[in-house]
JSON list of C-alpha atoms in Angstrom, two decimals:
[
{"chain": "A", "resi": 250, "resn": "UNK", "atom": "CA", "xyz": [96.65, 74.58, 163.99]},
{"chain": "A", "resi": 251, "resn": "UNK", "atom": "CA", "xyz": [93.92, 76.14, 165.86]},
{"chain": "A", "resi": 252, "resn": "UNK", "atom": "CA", "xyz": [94.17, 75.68, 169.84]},
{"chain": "A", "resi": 253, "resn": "UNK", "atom": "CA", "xyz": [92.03, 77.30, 173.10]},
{"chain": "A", "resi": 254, "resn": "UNK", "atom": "CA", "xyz": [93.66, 76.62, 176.33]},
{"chain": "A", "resi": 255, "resn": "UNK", "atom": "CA", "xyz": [91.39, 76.77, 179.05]},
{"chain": "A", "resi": 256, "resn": "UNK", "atom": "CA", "xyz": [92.26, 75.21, 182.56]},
{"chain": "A", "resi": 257, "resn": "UNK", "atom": "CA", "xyz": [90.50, 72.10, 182.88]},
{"chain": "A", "resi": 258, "resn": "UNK", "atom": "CA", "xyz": [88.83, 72.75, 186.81]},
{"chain": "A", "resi": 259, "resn": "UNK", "atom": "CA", "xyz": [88.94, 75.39, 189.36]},
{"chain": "A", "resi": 260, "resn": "UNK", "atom": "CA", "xyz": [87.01, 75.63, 192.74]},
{"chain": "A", "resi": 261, "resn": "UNK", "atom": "CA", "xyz": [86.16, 78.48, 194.57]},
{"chain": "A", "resi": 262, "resn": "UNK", "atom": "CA", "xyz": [83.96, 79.33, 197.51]},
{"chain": "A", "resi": 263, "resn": "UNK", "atom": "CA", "xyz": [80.21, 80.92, 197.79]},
{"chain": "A", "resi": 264, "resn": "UNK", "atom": "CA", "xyz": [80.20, 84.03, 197.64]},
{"chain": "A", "resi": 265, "resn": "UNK", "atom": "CA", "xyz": [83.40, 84.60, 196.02]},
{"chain": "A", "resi": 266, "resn": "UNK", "atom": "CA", "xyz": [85.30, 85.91, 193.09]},
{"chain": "A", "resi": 267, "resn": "UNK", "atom": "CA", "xyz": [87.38, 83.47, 190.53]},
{"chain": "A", "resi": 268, "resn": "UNK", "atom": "CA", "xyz": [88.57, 84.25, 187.43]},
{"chain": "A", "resi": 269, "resn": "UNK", "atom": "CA", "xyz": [88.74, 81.35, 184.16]},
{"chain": "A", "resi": 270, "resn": "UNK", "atom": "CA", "xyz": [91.37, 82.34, 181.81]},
{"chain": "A", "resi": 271, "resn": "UNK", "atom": "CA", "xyz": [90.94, 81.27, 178.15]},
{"chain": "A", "resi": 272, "resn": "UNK", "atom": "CA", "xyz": [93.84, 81.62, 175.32]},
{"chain": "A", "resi": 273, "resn": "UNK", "atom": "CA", "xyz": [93.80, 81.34, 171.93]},
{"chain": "A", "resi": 274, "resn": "UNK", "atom": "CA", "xyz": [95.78, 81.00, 168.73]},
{"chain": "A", "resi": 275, "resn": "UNK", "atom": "CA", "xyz": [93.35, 80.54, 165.94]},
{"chain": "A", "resi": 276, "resn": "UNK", "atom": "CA", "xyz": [93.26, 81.42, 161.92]},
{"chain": "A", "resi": 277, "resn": "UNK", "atom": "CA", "xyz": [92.16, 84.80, 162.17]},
{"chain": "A", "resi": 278, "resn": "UNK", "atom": "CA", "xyz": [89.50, 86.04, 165.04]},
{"chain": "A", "resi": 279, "resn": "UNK", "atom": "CA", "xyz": [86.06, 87.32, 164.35]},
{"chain": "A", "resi": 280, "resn": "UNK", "atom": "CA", "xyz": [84.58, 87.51, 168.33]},
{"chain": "A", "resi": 281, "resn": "UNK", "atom": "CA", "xyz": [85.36, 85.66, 171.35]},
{"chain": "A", "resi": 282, "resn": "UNK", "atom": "CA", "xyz": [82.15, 83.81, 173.61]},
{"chain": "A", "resi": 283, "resn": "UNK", "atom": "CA", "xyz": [81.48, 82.50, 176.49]},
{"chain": "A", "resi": 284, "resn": "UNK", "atom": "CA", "xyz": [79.23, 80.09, 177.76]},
{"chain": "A", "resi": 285, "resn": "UNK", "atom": "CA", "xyz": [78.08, 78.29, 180.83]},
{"chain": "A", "resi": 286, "resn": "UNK", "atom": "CA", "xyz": [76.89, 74.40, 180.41]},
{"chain": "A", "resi": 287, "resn": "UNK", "atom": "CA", "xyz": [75.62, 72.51, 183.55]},
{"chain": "A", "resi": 288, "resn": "UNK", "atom": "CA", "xyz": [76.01, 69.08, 183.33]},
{"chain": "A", "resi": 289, "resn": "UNK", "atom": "CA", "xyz": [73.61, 67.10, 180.37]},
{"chain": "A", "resi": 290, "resn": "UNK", "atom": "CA", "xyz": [72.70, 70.44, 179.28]},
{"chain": "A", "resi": 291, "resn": "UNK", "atom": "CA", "xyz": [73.13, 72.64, 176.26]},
{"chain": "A", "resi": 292, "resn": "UNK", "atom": "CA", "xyz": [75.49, 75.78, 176.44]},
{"chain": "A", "resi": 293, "resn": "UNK", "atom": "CA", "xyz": [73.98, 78.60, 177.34]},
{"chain": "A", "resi": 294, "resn": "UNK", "atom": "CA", "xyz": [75.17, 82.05, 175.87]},
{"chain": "A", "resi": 295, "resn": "UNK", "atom": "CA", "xyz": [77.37, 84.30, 178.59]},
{"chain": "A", "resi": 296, "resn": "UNK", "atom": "CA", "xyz": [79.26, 87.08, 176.86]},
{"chain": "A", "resi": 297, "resn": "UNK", "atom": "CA", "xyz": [80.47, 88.15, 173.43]},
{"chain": "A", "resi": 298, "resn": "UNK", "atom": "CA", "xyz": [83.58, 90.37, 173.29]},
{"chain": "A", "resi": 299, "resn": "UNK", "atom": "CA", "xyz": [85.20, 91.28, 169.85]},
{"chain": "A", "resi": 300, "resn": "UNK", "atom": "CA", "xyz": [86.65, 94.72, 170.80]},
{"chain": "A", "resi": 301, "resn": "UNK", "atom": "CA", "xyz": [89.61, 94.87, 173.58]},
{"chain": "A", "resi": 302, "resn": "UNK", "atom": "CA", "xyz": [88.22, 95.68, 177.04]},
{"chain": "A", "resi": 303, "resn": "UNK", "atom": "CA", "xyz": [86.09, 94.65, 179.99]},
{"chain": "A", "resi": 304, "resn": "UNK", "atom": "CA", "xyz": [82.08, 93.66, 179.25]},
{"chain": "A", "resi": 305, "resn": "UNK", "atom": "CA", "xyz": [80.08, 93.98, 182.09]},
{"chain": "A", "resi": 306, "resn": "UNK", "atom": "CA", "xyz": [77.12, 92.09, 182.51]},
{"chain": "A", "resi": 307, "resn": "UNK", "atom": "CA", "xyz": [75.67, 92.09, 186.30]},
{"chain": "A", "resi": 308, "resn": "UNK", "atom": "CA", "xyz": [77.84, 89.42, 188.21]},
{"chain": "A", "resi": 309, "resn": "UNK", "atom": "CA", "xyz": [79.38, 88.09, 185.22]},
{"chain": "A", "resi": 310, "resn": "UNK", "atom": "CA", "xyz": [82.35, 90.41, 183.25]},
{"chain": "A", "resi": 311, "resn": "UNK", "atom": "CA", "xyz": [84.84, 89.07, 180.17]},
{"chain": "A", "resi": 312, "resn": "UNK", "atom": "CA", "xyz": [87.25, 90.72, 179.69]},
{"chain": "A", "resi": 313, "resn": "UNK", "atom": "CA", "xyz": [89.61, 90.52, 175.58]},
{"chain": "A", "resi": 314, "resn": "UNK", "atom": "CA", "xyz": [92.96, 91.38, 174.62]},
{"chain": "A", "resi": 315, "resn": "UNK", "atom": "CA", "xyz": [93.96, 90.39, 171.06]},
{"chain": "A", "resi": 316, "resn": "UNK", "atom": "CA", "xyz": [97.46, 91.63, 171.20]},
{"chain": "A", "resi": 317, "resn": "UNK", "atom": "CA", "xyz": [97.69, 88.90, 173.98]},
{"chain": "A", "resi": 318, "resn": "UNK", "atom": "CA", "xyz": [95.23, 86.30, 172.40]},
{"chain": "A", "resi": 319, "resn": "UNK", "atom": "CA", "xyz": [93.78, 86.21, 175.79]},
{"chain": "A", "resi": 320, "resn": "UNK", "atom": "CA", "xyz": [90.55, 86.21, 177.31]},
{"chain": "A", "resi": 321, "resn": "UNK", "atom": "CA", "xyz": [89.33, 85.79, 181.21]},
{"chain": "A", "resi": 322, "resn": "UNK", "atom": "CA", "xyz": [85.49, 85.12, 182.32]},
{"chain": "A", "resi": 323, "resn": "UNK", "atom": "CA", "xyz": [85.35, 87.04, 186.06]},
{"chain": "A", "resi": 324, "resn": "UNK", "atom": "CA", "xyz": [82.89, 86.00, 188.25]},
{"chain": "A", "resi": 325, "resn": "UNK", "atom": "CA", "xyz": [81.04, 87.68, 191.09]},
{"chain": "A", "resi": 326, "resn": "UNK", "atom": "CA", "xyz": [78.91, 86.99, 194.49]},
{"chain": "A", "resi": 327, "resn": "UNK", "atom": "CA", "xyz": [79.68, 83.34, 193.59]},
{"chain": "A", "resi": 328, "resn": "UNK", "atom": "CA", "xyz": [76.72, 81.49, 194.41]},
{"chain": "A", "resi": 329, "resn": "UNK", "atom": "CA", "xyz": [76.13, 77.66, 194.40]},
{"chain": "A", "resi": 330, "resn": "UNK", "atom": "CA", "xyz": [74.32, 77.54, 190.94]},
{"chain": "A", "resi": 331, "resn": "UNK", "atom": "CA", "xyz": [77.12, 78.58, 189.27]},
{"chain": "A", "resi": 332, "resn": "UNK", "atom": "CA", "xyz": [78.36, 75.37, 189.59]},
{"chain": "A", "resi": 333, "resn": "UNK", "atom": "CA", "xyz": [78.82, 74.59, 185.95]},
{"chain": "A", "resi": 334, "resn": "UNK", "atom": "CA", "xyz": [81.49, 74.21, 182.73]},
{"chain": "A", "resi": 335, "resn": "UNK", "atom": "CA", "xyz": [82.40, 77.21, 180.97]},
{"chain": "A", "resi": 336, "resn": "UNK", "atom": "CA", "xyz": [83.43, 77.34, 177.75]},
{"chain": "A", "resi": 337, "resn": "UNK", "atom": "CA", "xyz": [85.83, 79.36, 175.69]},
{"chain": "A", "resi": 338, "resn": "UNK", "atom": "CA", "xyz": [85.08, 79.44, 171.94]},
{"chain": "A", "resi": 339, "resn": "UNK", "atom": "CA", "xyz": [86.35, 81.69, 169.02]},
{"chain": "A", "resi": 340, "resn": "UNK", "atom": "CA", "xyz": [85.28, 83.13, 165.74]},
{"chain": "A", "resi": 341, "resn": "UNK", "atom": "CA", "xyz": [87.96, 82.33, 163.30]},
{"chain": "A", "resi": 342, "resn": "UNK", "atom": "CA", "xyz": [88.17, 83.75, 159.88]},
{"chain": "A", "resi": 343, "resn": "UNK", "atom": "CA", "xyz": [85.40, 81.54, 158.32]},
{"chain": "A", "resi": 344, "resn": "UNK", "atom": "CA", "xyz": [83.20, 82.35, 160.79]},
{"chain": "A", "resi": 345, "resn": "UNK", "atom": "CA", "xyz": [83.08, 78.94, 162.48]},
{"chain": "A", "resi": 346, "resn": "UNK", "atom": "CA", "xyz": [83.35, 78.89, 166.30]},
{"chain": "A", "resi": 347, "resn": "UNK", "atom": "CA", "xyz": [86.37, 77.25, 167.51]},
{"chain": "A", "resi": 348, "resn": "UNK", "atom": "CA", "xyz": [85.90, 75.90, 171.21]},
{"chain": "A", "resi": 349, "resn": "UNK", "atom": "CA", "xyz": [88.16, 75.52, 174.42]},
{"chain": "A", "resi": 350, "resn": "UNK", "atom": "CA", "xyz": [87.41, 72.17, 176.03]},
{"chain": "A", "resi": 351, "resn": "UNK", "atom": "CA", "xyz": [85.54, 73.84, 178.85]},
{"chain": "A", "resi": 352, "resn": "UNK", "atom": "CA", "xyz": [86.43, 74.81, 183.19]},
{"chain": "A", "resi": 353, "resn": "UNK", "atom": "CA", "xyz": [84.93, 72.93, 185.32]},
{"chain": "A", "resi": 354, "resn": "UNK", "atom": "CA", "xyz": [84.11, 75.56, 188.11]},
{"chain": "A", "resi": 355, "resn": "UNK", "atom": "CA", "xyz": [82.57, 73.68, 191.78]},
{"chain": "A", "resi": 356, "resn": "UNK", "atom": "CA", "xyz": [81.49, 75.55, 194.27]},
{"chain": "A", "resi": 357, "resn": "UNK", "atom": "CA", "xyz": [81.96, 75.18, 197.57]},
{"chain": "A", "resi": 358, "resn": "UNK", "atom": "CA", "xyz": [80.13, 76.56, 200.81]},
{"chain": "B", "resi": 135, "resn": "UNK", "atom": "CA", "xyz": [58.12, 81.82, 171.83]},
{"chain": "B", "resi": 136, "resn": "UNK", "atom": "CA", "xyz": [59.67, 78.23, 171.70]},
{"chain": "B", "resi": 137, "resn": "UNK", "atom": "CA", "xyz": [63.47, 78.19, 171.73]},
{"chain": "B", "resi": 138, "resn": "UNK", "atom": "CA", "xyz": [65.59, 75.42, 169.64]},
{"chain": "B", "resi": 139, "resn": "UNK", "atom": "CA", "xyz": [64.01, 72.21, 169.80]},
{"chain": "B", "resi": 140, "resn": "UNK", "atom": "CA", "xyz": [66.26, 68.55, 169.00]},
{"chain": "B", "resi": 141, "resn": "UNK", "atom": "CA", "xyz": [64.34, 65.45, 168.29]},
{"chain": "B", "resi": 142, "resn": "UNK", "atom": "CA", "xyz": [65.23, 62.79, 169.89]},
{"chain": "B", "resi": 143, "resn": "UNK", "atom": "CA", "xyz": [66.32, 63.28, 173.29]},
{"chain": "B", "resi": 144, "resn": "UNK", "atom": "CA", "xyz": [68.22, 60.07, 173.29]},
{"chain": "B", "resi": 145, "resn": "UNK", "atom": "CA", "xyz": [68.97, 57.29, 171.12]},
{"chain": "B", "resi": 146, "resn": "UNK", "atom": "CA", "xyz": [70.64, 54.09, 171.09]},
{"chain": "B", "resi": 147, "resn": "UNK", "atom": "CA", "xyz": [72.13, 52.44, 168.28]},
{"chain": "B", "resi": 148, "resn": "UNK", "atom": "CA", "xyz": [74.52, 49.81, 167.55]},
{"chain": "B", "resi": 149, "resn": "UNK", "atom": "CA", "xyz": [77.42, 50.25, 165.22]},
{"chain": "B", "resi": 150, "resn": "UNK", "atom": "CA", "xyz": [76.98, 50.13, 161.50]},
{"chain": "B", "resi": 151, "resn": "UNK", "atom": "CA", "xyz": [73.46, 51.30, 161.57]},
{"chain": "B", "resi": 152, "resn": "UNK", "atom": "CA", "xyz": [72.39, 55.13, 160.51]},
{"chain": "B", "resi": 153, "resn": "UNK", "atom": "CA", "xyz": [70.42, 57.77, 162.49]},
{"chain": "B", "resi": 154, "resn": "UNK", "atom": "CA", "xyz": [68.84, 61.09, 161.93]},
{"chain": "B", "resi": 155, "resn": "UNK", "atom": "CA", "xyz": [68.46, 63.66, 164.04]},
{"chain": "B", "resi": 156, "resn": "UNK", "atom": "CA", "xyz": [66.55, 66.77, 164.27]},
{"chain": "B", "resi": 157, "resn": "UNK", "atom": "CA", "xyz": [66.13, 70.48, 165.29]},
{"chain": "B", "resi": 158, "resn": "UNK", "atom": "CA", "xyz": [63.92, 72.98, 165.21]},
{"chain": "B", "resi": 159, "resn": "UNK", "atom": "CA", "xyz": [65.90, 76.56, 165.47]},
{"chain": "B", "resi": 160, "resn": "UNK", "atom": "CA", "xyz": [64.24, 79.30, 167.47]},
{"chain": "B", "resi": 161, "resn": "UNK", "atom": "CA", "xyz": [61.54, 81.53, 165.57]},
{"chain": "B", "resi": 162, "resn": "UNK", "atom": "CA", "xyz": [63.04, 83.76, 163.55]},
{"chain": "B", "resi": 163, "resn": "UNK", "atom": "CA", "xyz": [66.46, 82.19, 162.60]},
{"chain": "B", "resi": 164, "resn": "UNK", "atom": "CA", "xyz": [67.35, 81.19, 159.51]},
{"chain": "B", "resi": 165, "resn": "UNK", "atom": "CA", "xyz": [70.70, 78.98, 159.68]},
{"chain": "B", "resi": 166, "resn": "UNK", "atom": "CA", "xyz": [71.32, 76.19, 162.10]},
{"chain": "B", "resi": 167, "resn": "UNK", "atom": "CA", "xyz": [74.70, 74.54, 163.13]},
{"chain": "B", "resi": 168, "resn": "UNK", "atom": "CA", "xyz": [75.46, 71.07, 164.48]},
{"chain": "B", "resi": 169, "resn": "UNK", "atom": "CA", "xyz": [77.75, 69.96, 167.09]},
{"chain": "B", "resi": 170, "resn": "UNK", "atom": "CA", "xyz": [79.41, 67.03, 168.30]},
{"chain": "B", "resi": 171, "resn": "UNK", "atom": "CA", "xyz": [80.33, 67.14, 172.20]},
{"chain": "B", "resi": 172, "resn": "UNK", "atom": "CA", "xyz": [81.96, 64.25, 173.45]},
{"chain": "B", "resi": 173, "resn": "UNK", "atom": "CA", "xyz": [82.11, 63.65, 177.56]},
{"chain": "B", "resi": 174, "resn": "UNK", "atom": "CA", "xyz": [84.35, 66.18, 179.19]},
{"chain": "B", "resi": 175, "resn": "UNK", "atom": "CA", "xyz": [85.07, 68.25, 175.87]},
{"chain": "B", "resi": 176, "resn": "UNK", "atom": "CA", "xyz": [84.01, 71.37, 174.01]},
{"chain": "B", "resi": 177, "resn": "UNK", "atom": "CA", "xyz": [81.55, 71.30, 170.98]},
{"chain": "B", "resi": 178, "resn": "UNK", "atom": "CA", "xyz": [83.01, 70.83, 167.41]},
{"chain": "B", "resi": 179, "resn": "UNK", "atom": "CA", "xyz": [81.97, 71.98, 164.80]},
{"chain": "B", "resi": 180, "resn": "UNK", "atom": "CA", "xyz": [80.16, 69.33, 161.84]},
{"chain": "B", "resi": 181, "resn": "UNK", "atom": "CA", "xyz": [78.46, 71.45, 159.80]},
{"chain": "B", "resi": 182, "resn": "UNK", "atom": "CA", "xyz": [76.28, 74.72, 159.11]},
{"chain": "B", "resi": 183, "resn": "UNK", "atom": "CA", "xyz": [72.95, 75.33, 157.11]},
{"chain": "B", "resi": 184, "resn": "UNK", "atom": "CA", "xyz": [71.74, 78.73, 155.68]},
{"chain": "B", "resi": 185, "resn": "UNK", "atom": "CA", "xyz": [68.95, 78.88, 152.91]},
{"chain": "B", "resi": 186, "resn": "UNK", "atom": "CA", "xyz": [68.41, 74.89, 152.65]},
{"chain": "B", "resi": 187, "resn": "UNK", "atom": "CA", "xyz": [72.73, 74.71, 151.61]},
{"chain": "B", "resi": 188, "resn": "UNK", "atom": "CA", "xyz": [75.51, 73.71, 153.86]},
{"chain": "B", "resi": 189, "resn": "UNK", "atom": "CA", "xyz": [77.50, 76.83, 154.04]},
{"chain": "B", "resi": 190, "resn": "UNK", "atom": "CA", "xyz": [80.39, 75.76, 156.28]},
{"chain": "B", "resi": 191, "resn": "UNK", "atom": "CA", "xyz": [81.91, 72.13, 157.46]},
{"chain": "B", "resi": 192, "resn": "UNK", "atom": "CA", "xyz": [84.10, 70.96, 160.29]},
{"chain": "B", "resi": 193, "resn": "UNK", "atom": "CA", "xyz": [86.62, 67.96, 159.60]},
{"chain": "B", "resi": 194, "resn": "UNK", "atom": "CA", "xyz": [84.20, 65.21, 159.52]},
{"chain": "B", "resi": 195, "resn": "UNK", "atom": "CA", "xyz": [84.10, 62.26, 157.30]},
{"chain": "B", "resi": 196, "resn": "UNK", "atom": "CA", "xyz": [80.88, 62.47, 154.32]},
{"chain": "B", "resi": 197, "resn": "UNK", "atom": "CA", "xyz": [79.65, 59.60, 156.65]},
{"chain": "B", "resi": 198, "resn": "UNK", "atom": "CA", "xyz": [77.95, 62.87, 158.72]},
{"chain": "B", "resi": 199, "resn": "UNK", "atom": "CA", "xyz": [75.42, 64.84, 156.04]},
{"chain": "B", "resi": 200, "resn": "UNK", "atom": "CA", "xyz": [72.67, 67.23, 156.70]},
{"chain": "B", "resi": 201, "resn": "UNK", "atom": "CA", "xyz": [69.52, 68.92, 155.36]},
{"chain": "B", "resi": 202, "resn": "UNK", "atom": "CA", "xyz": [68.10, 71.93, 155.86]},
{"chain": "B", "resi": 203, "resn": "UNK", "atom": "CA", "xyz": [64.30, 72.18, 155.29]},
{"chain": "B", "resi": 204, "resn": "UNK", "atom": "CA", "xyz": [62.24, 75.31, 153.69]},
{"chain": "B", "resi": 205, "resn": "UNK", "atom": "CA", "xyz": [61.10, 76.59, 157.38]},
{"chain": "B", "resi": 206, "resn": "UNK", "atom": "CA", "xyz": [64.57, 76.29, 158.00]},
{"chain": "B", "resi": 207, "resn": "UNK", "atom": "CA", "xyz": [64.31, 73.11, 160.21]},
{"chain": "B", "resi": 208, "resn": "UNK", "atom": "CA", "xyz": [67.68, 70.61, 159.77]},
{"chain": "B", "resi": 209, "resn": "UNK", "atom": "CA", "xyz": [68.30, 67.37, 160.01]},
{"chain": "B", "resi": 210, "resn": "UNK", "atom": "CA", "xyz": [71.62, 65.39, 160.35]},
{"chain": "B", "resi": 211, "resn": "UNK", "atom": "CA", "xyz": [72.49, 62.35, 159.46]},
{"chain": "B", "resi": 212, "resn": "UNK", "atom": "CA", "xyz": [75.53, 59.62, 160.23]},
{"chain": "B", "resi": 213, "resn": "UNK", "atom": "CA", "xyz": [75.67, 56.76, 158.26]},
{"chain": "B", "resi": 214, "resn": "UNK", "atom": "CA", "xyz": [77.88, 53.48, 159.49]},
{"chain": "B", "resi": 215, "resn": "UNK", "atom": "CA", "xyz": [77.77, 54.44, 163.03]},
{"chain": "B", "resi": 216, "resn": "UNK", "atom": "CA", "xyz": [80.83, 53.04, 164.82]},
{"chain": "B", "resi": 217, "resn": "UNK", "atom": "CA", "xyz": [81.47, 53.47, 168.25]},
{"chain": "B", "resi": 218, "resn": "UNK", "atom": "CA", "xyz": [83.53, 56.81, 168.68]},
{"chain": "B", "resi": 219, "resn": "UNK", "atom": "CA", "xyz": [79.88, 58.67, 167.44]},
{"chain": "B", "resi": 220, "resn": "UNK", "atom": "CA", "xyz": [78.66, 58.50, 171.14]},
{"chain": "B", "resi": 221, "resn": "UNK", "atom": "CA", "xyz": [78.45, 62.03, 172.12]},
{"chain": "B", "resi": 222, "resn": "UNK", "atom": "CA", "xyz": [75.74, 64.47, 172.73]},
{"chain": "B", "resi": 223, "resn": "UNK", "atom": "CA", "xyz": [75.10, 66.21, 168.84]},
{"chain": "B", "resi": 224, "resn": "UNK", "atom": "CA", "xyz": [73.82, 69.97, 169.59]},
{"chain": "B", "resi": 225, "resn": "UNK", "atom": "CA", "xyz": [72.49, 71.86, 167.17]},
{"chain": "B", "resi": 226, "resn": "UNK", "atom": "CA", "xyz": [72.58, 75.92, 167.67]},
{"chain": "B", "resi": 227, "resn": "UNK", "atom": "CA", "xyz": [70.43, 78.42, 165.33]},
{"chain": "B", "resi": 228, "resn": "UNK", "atom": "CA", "xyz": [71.02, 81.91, 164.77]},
{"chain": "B", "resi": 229, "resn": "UNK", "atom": "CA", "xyz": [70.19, 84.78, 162.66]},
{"chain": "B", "resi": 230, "resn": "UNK", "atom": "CA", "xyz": [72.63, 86.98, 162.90]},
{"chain": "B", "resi": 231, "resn": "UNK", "atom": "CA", "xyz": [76.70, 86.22, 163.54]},
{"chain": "B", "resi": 232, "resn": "UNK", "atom": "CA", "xyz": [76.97, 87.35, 167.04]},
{"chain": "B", "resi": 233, "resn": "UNK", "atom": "CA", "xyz": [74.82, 84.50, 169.13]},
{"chain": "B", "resi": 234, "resn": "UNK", "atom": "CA", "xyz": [73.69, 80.90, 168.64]},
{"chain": "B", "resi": 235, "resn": "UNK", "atom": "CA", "xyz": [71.28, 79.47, 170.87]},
{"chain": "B", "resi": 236, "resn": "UNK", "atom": "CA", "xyz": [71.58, 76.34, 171.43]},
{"chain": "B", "resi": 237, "resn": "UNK", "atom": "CA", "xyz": [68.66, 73.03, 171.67]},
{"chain": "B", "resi": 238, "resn": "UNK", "atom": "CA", "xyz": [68.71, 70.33, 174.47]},
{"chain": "B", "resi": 239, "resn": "UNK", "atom": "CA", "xyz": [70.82, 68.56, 172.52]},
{"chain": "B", "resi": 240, "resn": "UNK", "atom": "CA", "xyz": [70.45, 64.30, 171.53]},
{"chain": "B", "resi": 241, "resn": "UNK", "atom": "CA", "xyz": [72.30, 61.94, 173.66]},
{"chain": "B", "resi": 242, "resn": "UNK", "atom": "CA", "xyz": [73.24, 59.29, 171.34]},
{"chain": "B", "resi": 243, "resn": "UNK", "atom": "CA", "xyz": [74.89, 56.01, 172.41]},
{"chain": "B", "resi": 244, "resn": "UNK", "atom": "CA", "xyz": [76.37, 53.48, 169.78]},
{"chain": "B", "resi": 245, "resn": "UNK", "atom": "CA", "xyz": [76.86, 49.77, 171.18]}
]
């Protein structure tokens, strides 16, 4: 079967780093995404990482290692609007995106 | 530019009856997928549309079909609605493979 583990909350403080960890074990692997989704919202696109390595985007970085099936979202400067889910999903082999249930990250002043 | 629009924002139904929802992807994209999200999970995967043909499915019954329209609008619809359909249904276009921007999303609630 197809599975992303992702752990279900975290909390961390403003103005602080945190780190969600995402692994998967999926039929093949064609890209891994992230995406933030505040509550009664739609997802909204974070990072794409199909290559091993660190992607850098301002605060936010993802970082792949397919060897490991393992994937982290790092975090930056924490501020209070990043109060939000994030969610792990996968490319498998058919191209259809496989998702992680979601982190719950709160943040606290 | 308008980004991907869902029609209605919320409905209520009560179980056995059908509904249709339905998206407008961004300008530009030319295949749309739908999503199921129920409270506290991740999206899965129902279906995807590319040139007016469903291209891809999840593991949902034939109870959930779709349409996609010439300006490559979709629809989806659930037929016999029973209680475990209450979720928030997403839809998410795209043109190419590497993002899909997602729509508001329709809260539906089955009684």
């Amino acid at each position: 079967g197809q599975n992303i583990d992702q752990p279900t909350e975290m909390t961390a403080t403003e103005g602080a780093i945190v780190q969600i960890n995402c692994t998967y074990q999926t039929s093949g692997f064609n890209g891994l995404f992230w995406y933030q989704q505040h509550a009664g919202e739609a997802p909204t696109f974070l990072s794409y990482n199909v290559l091993d390595g660190l992607e850098e985007k301002g605060r936010f970085s993802s970082f792949l290692s397919r060897s490991k099936g393992y994937s982290y979202l790092l975090l930056k400067e924490l501020q209070m609007k990043d109060s939000a889910s994030y969610l792990c999903a996968v490319r498998d082999s058919n191209y259809q995106l496989i998702w992680g249930a979601g982190t719950k990250l709160i943040i606290k002043p | 530019d308008a980004g991907v629009t869902q029609s209605p924002t919320h409905l209520i139904k009560t179980r056995g009856q059908q509904v249709t929802l339905r998206c407008s992807p961004k300008s530009g994209h030319d295949t749309v997928s739908w999503y199921q999200q129920a409270l506290g999970q991740g999206p899965q995967f129902i279906f995807q549309y590319y040139e007016e043909e469903e291209r891809q499915r999840g593991n949902f019954p034939d109870r959930f079909s779709g349409h996609q329209f010439p300006n490559y609008s979709s629809e989806l619809n659930v037929n016999a609605l029973w209680l475990g359909d209450s979720a928030l249904y997403l839809c998410a276009s795209s043109r190419d493979e590497n993002e899909q921007f997602f729509g508001p999303g329709t809260r539906l609630t089955v009684l």
